[in-house]
Coordinates of C-alpha atoms and ligand atoms in Angstrom, one line a residue:
X8 CA 0.0 0.0 0.0
X9 CA 1.2 3.4 -0.9
X10 CA 2.5 5.2 2.5
X11 CA 4.9 7.9 2.0
X12 CA 5.8 11.3 3.3
X13 CA 7.1 14.2 1.1
X14 CA 8.5 17.0 3.2
X15 CA 7.8 20.3 1.7
X16 CA 8.4 23.0 4.3
X17 CA 11.0 22.5 7.0
X18 CA 11.8 25.9 8.3
X19 CA 10.6 27.4 11.6
X20 CA 9.2 30.8 11.9
X21 CA 9.8 32.2 8.3
X22 CA 11.2 31.1 5.0
X23 CA 14.9 31.2 4.1
X24 CA 16.4 30.5 0.7
X25 CA 15.7 26.9 0.0
X26 CA 13.5 26.3 3.0
X27 CA 9.8 27.1 3.4
X28 CA 7.9 27.1 6.6
X29 CA 5.9 23.9 7.7
X30 CA 4.1 21.9 5.2
X31 CA 4.3 18.1 4.5
X32 CA 2.4 15.8 2.2
X33 CA 1.4 12.4 3.3
X34 CA 0.2 9.8 0.6
X35 CA -1.8 6.8 1.7
X36 CA -3.7 4.2 -0.4
X37 CA -6.9 6.2 -0.7
X38 CA -6.3 9.6 0.9
X39 CA -3.7 12.4 0.4
X40 CA -3.0 14.6 3.6
X41 CA -1.5 18.0 3.7
X42 CA 0.0 18.5 7.2
X43 CA 0.2 22.2 7.9
X44 CA 0.3 24.8 5.2
X45 CA 2.9 27.6 5.9
X46 CA 3.8 30.5 3.4
X47 CA 5.2 29.0 0.1
X48 CA 3.2 25.8 0.2
X49 CA 1.8 26.4 -3.2
X50 CA 5.1 26.6 -4.8
X51 CA 6.4 23.6 -2.9
X52 CA 3.5 21.6 -4.0
X53 CA 3.9 22.6 -7.6
X54 CA 7.5 21.8 -7.6
X55 CA 6.7 18.3 -6.4
X56 CA 3.8 17.9 -8.9
X57 CA 1.3 17.5 -6.2
X58 CA -2.0 19.0 -7.5
X59 CA -5.3 19.6 -5.7
X60 CA -6.5 16.2 -7.0
X61 CA -3.9 14.6 -4.7
X62 CA -5.0 16.3 -1.3
X63 CA -8.3 15.3 0.3
X64 CA -7.6 16.3 3.7
X65 CA -5.6 19.1 5.5
X66 CA -4.5 18.5 9.0
X67 CA -3.4 21.7 10.9
X68 CA -1.4 21.4 14.1
X69 CA -1.8 25.0 15.5
X70 CA -2.5 28.4 14.5
X71 CA 0.9 30.0 14.4
X72 CA 1.5 31.8 11.1
X73 CA 4.3 29.5 9.9
X74 CA 1.8 26.7 9.9
X75 CA -1.2 28.4 8.3
X76 CA -0.3 31.5 6.3
X77 CA -0.2 29.4 3.2
X78 CA -3.7 28.2 3.5
X79 CA -5.8 31.1 2.2
X80 CA -3.8 31.3 -0.9
X81 CA -3.7 27.6 -1.5
X82 CA -7.5 27.2 -1.1
X83 CA -8.1 30.2 -3.4
X84 CA -5.8 28.9 -6.1
X85 CA -7.5 25.5 -6.0
X86 CA -10.8 27.4 -6.6
X87 CA -9.3 29.2 -9.6
X88 CA -8.0 25.9 -11.0
X89 CA -11.5 24.5 -11.1
X90 CA -11.3 22.2 -8.1
X91 CA -14.7 20.6 -7.5
X92 CA -13.7 17.7 -5.1
X93 CA -14.7 18.1 -1.5
X94 CA -12.0 19.1 1.1
X95 CA -11.9 18.3 4.8
X96 CA -9.9 20.5 7.0
X97 CA -9.2 19.3 10.6
X98 CA -7.6 21.6 13.2
X99 CA -8.1 24.0 16.1
X100 CA -11.5 25.8 16.5
X101 CA -10.3 29.2 15.3
X102 CA -9.2 27.8 11.9
X103 CA -12.6 28.3 10.3
X104 CA -13.2 31.9 11.4
X105 CA -9.5 32.7 10.4
X106 CA -10.1 31.4 7.0
X107 CA -13.6 32.8 6.5
X108 CA -12.5 36.3 7.5
X109 CA -9.6 36.3 5.0
X110 CA -12.2 35.1 2.3
X111 CA -14.7 37.7 3.4
X112 CA -12.4 40.6 3.1
X113 CA -10.9 39.3 -0.1
X114 CA -14.2 38.7 -1.6
X115 CA -13.3 35.0 -2.4
X116 CA -15.8 32.2 -2.7
X117 CA -14.7 28.6 -3.0
X118 CA -16.4 26.5 -5.8
X119 CA -15.8 23.3 -3.9
X120 CA -17.3 22.1 -0.5
X121 CA -15.1 22.4 2.5
X122 CA -15.9 20.7 5.8
X123 CA -14.2 21.5 9.0
X124 CA -13.5 19.1 11.9
X125 CA -12.6 20.9 15.1
X126 CA -10.1 19.0 17.3
X127 CA -10.9 18.5 21.0
X128 CA -7.9 19.6 23.0
X129 CA -9.3 17.8 26.0
X130 CA -9.4 14.4 24.3
X131 CA -5.9 12.9 24.0
X132 CA -5.7 10.5 21.1
X133 CA -9.0 11.7 19.5
X134 CA -10.1 9.8 16.5
X135 CA -10.5 12.5 13.8
X136 CA -10.5 10.7 10.4
X137 CA -10.7 7.3 8.8
X138 CA -11.0 5.7 5.4
X139 CA -11.0 2.0 4.3
X140 CA -7.2 1.7 4.9
X141 CA -6.1 4.3 7.6
X142 CA -7.2 6.1 10.7
X143 CA -6.0 9.4 12.1
X144 CA -5.7 10.3 15.8
X145 CA -4.5 13.3 17.5
X146 CA -1.4 13.5 19.7
X147 CA -1.1 15.9 22.7
X148 CA 1.7 18.4 22.2
X149 CA 2.9 21.3 24.5
X150 CA 3.4 24.6 22.9
X151 CA 2.7 28.3 23.5
X152 CA -0.7 27.9 21.9
X153 CA -3.1 24.9 21.8
X154 CA -1.3 22.4 19.5
X155 CA -1.9 18.7 18.4
X156 CA 0.1 16.4 16.4
X157 CA -1.3 13.5 14.4
X158 CA -0.8 9.8 14.1
X159 CA -1.8 8.2 10.7
X160 CA -1.9 4.4 11.2
X161 CA -2.9 1.6 8.7
X162 CA -5.7 -0.5 9.9
X163 CA -5.1 -4.2 10.6
X164 CA -5.3 -6.2 7.4
X165 CA -7.1 -9.5 6.9
X166 CA -5.1 -12.7 7.1
X167 CA -3.4 -13.9 3.9
X168 CA -5.1 -16.9 2.3
X169 CA -2.7 -19.7 1.3
X170 CA -3.6 -20.6 -2.4
X171 CA -2.3 -24.2 -2.1
X172 CA -4.7 -24.7 0.6
X173 CA -7.7 -23.4 -1.1
X174 CA -7.0 -25.9 -3.9
X175 CA -6.2 -28.8 -1.6
X176 CA -9.4 -28.4 0.4
X177 CA -11.5 -27.2 -2.6
X178 CA -12.7 -24.2 -0.4
X179 CA -15.6 -22.5 -2.2
X180 CA -15.0 -18.8 -3.1
X181 CA -17.9 -17.6 -0.8
X182 CA -16.1 -19.0 2.3
X183 CA -12.9 -17.0 1.9
X184 CA -14.0 -13.7 3.3
X185 CA -14.7 -15.3 6.7
X186 CA -11.5 -17.4 6.7
X187 CA -9.5 -14.3 6.0
X188 CA -11.2 -12.8 9.1
X189 CA -10.2 -15.8 11.2
X190 CA -12.7 -18.4 10.8
X191 CA -12.0 -22.1 10.5
X192 CA -13.2 -24.1 7.5
X193 CA -15.9 -26.7 7.9
X194 CA -15.8 -29.4 5.3
X195 CA -18.9 -30.9 3.8
X196 CA -18.2 -34.0 5.9
X197 CA -18.3 -31.9 9.0
X198 CA -14.6 -32.1 9.8
X199 CA -12.9 -28.8 10.8
X200 CA -9.8 -27.4 9.2
X201 CA -8.2 -24.8 11.6
X202 CA -7.6 -21.4 10.3
X203 CA -3.9 -21.7 11.0
X204 CA -3.7 -24.3 8.4
X205 CA -5.3 -22.0 5.7
X206 CA -3.9 -18.5 6.3
X207 CA -0.7 -16.7 7.0
X208 CA -0.3 -13.6 9.2
X209 CA -0.9 -10.4 7.4
X210 CA 1.8 -7.8 7.0
X211 CA 2.2 -5.7 10.1
X212 CA 0.3 -2.3 10.0
X213 CA 2.5 0.8 9.6
X214 CA 2.2 4.2 11.2
X215 CA 3.4 7.7 10.9
X216 CA 3.4 10.5 13.5
X217 CA 3.7 14.2 13.0
X218 CA 5.0 16.2 15.9
X219 CA 5.3 20.0 15.4
X220 CA 5.6 22.3 17.3
X221 CA 6.3 21.1 21.0
X222 CA 8.4 21.2 24.0
X223 CA 9.7 17.6 24.6
X224 CA 7.0 15.9 26.6
X225 CA 6.6 12.3 28.0
X226 CA 2.8 12.8 27.4
X227 CA 3.7 12.0 23.9
X228 CA 5.2 8.5 24.4
X229 CA 2.2 6.4 24.7
X230 CA 0.9 7.8 21.5
X231 CA 3.9 7.3 19.3
X232 CA 5.3 4.1 20.8
X233 CA 6.7 2.0 17.9
X234 CA 5.6 4.1 15.1
X235 CA 7.6 3.4 11.9
X236 CA 8.2 6.8 10.9
X237 CA 8.4 9.8 13.3
X238 CA 8.5 13.4 12.1
X239 CA 9.6 15.5 15.1
X240 CA 10.6 19.1 15.3
X241 CA 14.2 19.9 15.9
X242 CA 14.2 23.8 16.1
X243 CA 17.6 24.2 17.9
X244 CA 20.8 22.6 18.7
X245 CA 21.1 21.5 22.3
X246 CA 23.5 24.3 23.1
X247 CA 20.4 26.5 22.8
X248 CA 18.2 24.3 25.1
X249 CA 17.2 27.2 27.3
X250 CA 16.0 29.1 24.3
X251 CA 14.1 26.0 23.1
X252 CA 12.5 25.7 26.5
X253 CA 11.5 29.4 26.6
X254 CA 9.8 29.2 23.1
X255 CA 8.5 25.7 23.9
X256 CA 10.4 24.0 21.0
X257 CA 12.7 20.9 21.0
X258 CA 16.5 20.5 20.3
X259 CA 17.6 17.8 18.0
X260 CA 19.1 15.9 21.0
X261 CA 15.7 16.0 22.7
X262 CA 13.9 14.8 19.6
X263 CA 16.3 11.9 19.3
X264 CA 15.8 11.0 22.9
X265 CA 11.9 11.0 22.4
X266 CA 12.5 8.7 19.3
X267 CA 14.6 6.3 21.3
X268 CA 12.3 6.2 24.3
X269 CA 9.4 5.5 22.0
X270 CA 11.2 3.0 20.0
X271 CA 10.2 4.4 16.7
X272 CA 11.6 2.9 13.4
X273 CA 13.1 6.1 11.8
X274 CA 13.3 9.8 13.0
X275 CA 12.8 12.7 10.5
X276 CA 14.0 16.1 11.9
X277 CA 12.3 19.3 10.7
X278 CA 11.1 22.8 11.7
X279 CA 14.7 24.2 11.7
X280 CA 15.5 27.6 13.0
X281 CA 16.4 30.0 10.2
X282 CA 19.8 30.7 12.1
X283 CA 21.1 27.4 10.8
X284 CA 22.4 27.4 7.2
X285 CA 24.2 24.0 7.6
X286 CA 21.8 21.5 9.2
X287 CA 24.4 18.8 9.4
X288 CA 25.2 19.5 13.1
X289 CA 21.5 18.9 14.0
X290 CA 21.6 15.7 12.2
X291 CA 24.8 14.6 14.0
X292 CA 23.6 15.6 17.3
X293 CA 20.4 13.4 16.9
X294 CA 22.3 10.5 15.5
X295 CA 24.6 10.4 18.5
X296 CA 21.4 9.2 20.4
X297 CA 19.2 7.7 17.7
X298 CA 21.3 6.6 14.6
X299 CA 18.3 6.0 12.2
X300 CA 17.7 9.8 11.9
X301 CA 17.3 11.8 8.7
X302 CA 16.8 15.5 7.8
X303 CA 13.6 16.7 6.2
X304 CA 14.3 18.8 3.1
X305 CA 12.1 20.3 0.5
X306 CA 10.9 17.5 -1.9
X307 CA 12.5 14.7 0.1
X308 CA 10.4 11.5 0.0
X309 CA 10.3 9.0 2.9
X310 CA 8.6 5.7 2.6
X311 CA 6.8 4.7 5.7
X312 CA 8.5 1.4 6.1
X313 CA 8.0 -1.5 8.6
X314 CA 10.1 -0.6 11.7
X315 CA 12.0 1.9 9.7
X316 CA 13.2 -1.0 7.3
X317 CA 11.9 -2.5 4.1
X318 CA 9.6 -5.5 5.0
Ligands
ZN14 ZN1 6.2 26.6 13.9
ZN15 ZN1 4.4 27.2 16.7

């Protein structure tokens, strides 16, 4: 199943040459998600060939400008480009008034339906979206304004039928869905073939977590335990840990400690302070604690792999 992250905006606060503020694209089998939409998101999407037809749901973490200033322009351009497909936007309560106010004063109407789902900051791990293949829950983050992260997880798959056994026992086609769900097969003579003789374990379900922006918090750990791919903000090097704490952000070292404690498969660092031209020191700092770490970069694609490795 298609399950990949394309990082589009990796800068904190404002854009710098080569780095846009927050915006990431997650492709799953049936649904395309845009995670945050900072200034420049339209350019980043175009540069990566991601049109409106690829995005069904927008997940917003919080209402700081570097995560939402790209949204009015993006939604307007989709209208100008004849989008008709419905769009769902999930995020804090003030998101809808923010957008409707911009559209009111700019005399903008959208020719496609938009539905809003307001996240409940009092419900940790709130279930906010699902389709046939994946479900989305919120994560509790701690930042200067109400903020959530998101976990996108594949649903459990049915068991895999063994073709040789279908043939050997002459199992009728209509019996197969129940066997895939775990049922035994009762033969016409009344004898029972146990499910374990007929099926194989399905591939493990994969998951992705998005954490931006936050101070490092153990509250997060139960929600991201064992995820295959973790995007975590790493605004500063650890030498600026006081500044990180004051602004409620995370250092690269702290992000790696979170990844290690949660036993994730792979860590992706993002949301870098514009002060850093060279990001390698952030990568090295994190890898000293959690070796399977990579840097997000505009247009970089990360497959969500089983335990951070190919299955
Ligand atoms: Zn931010
Ligand atoms: Zn913020």
